[in-house]
Amino acid sequence: EKRGLRELRVLENLKNTLFDANDHVLPRCEQAMRDSCSETLRRLQAANDKMHKLQEKEYEARKLQADKVMAREEKCVAHWEEFMKEQQNRRAEVDEEHRKAMERLKEHYAAMDKELAKYVSF
């Protein structure tokens, strides 16, 4: 009978310990976990916000760089086209000068040929 009472007291103590844990310890643990998770979630959100801002800055910097490269490329293409037009104009001028020089030479040699023909007939 003593043994039964002892076991009954042990079981009663265990029951009281469980109820105490359920009523006091478990709610405190849950609250501590919520607080910790809340803080962790807040920090994670702040880190995500910073990362998003950093990505936006990086995107803007890349876009600006790409725009600069595109503008330089367009400028180079425009300069090249202008250069090629100049070269065509110069080529046309040189061709015209060459044609005129050839015409003058033909006239000069024709005149020399006539002059020479005068002396050959003697």
Coordinates of C-alpha atoms in Angstrom, one line a residue:
E1 CA 0.0 0.0 0.0
K2 CA 2.9 2.4 0.8
R3 CA 4.3 1.6 -2.6
G4 CA 1.0 2.3 -4.3
L5 CA 0.8 5.7 -2.5
R6 CA 4.4 6.5 -3.4
E7 CA 3.7 5.7 -7.1
L8 CA 0.5 7.7 -6.9
R9 CA 2.4 10.7 -5.5
V10 CA 5.0 10.3 -8.3
L11 CA 2.3 10.2 -10.9
E12 CA 0.6 13.2 -9.3
N13 CA 3.8 15.1 -9.3
L14 CA 4.4 14.2 -12.9
K15 CA 0.9 15.3 -13.8
N16 CA 1.4 18.6 -12.0
T17 CA 4.8 19.1 -13.8
L18 CA 3.1 18.4 -17.2
F19 CA 0.2 20.9 -16.4
D20 CA 2.8 23.5 -15.3
A21 CA 4.8 22.9 -18.4
N22 CA 1.7 23.2 -20.6
D23 CA 0.3 26.3 -18.8
H24 CA 3.5 28.3 -18.2
V25 CA 6.6 26.9 -20.0
L26 CA 5.1 26.1 -23.3
P27 CA 3.4 29.5 -23.8
R28 CA 6.7 31.3 -22.8
C29 CA 8.6 29.1 -25.3
E30 CA 6.0 29.8 -28.0
Q31 CA 6.2 33.6 -27.3
A32 CA 10.0 33.5 -27.4
M33 CA 9.9 31.6 -30.7
R34 CA 7.4 34.1 -32.2
D35 CA 9.5 37.0 -31.0
S36 CA 12.6 35.4 -32.4
C37 CA 10.9 34.6 -35.7
S38 CA 9.4 38.0 -35.9
E39 CA 12.9 39.6 -35.5
T40 CA 14.4 37.2 -38.0
L41 CA 11.6 37.9 -40.5
R42 CA 12.1 41.7 -40.0
R43 CA 15.8 41.4 -40.6
L44 CA 15.2 39.2 -43.7
Q45 CA 12.8 41.7 -45.1
A46 CA 15.3 44.5 -44.5
A47 CA 18.0 42.5 -46.2
N48 CA 15.6 41.8 -49.1
D49 CA 14.8 45.5 -49.4
K50 CA 18.5 46.4 -49.5
M51 CA 19.2 43.7 -52.1
H52 CA 16.3 45.0 -54.2
K53 CA 17.7 48.5 -54.1
L54 CA 21.2 47.3 -54.9
Q55 CA 19.8 45.3 -57.9
E56 CA 18.0 48.4 -59.1
K57 CA 21.1 50.5 -58.9
E58 CA 23.1 47.9 -60.7
Y59 CA 20.4 47.6 -63.4
E60 CA 20.4 51.4 -63.9
A61 CA 24.2 51.5 -64.1
R62 CA 24.2 48.7 -66.7
K63 CA 21.4 50.5 -68.6
L64 CA 23.3 53.8 -68.5
Q65 CA 26.5 52.1 -69.7
A66 CA 24.7 50.3 -72.5
D67 CA 23.1 53.6 -73.6
K68 CA 26.5 55.3 -73.6
V69 CA 28.0 52.4 -75.7
M70 CA 25.0 52.6 -78.1
A71 CA 25.4 56.4 -78.4
R72 CA 29.2 56.0 -79.1
E73 CA 28.4 53.3 -81.6
E74 CA 25.9 55.4 -83.4
K75 CA 28.3 58.3 -83.4
C76 CA 31.0 56.1 -84.9
V77 CA 28.7 54.9 -87.6
A78 CA 27.7 58.4 -88.4
H79 CA 31.3 59.5 -88.6
W80 CA 32.1 56.5 -90.8
E81 CA 29.3 57.3 -93.2
E82 CA 30.4 60.9 -93.4
F83 CA 34.0 59.8 -94.1
M84 CA 32.8 57.4 -96.8
K85 CA 30.8 60.2 -98.5
E86 CA 33.8 62.5 -98.3
Q87 CA 35.9 59.8 -99.9
Q88 CA 33.4 59.3 -102.7
N89 CA 33.4 63.1 -103.3
R90 CA 37.2 63.2 -103.3
R91 CA 37.3 60.2 -105.6
A92 CA 34.9 62.0 -108.0
E93 CA 37.0 65.1 -107.9
V94 CA 40.2 63.2 -108.5
D95 CA 38.6 61.2 -111.3
E96 CA 37.4 64.5 -112.9
E97 CA 40.9 66.1 -112.5
H98 CA 42.4 63.0 -114.1
R99 CA 40.0 63.1 -117.0
K100 CA 40.8 66.8 -117.6
A101 CA 44.5 66.2 -117.3
M102 CA 44.2 63.3 -119.8
E103 CA 42.2 65.6 -122.1
R104 CA 44.9 68.3 -121.8
L105 CA 47.6 65.8 -122.5
K106 CA 45.8 64.5 -125.6
E107 CA 45.4 68.0 -126.8
H108 CA 49.0 68.8 -126.1
Y109 CA 50.2 65.6 -127.8
A110 CA 47.9 66.3 -130.7
A111 CA 49.3 69.8 -131.0
M112 CA 52.9 68.4 -130.8
D113 CA 52.0 65.8 -133.4
K114 CA 50.8 68.6 -135.8
E115 CA 53.9 70.6 -135.1
L116 CA 56.1 67.6 -135.7
A117 CA 54.1 66.8 -138.9
K118 CA 55.1 70.3 -140.2
Y119 CA 58.8 69.6 -139.8
V120 CA 58.6 66.1 -141.2
S121 CA 57.1 67.2 -144.5
F122 CA 60.4 69.1 -145.3

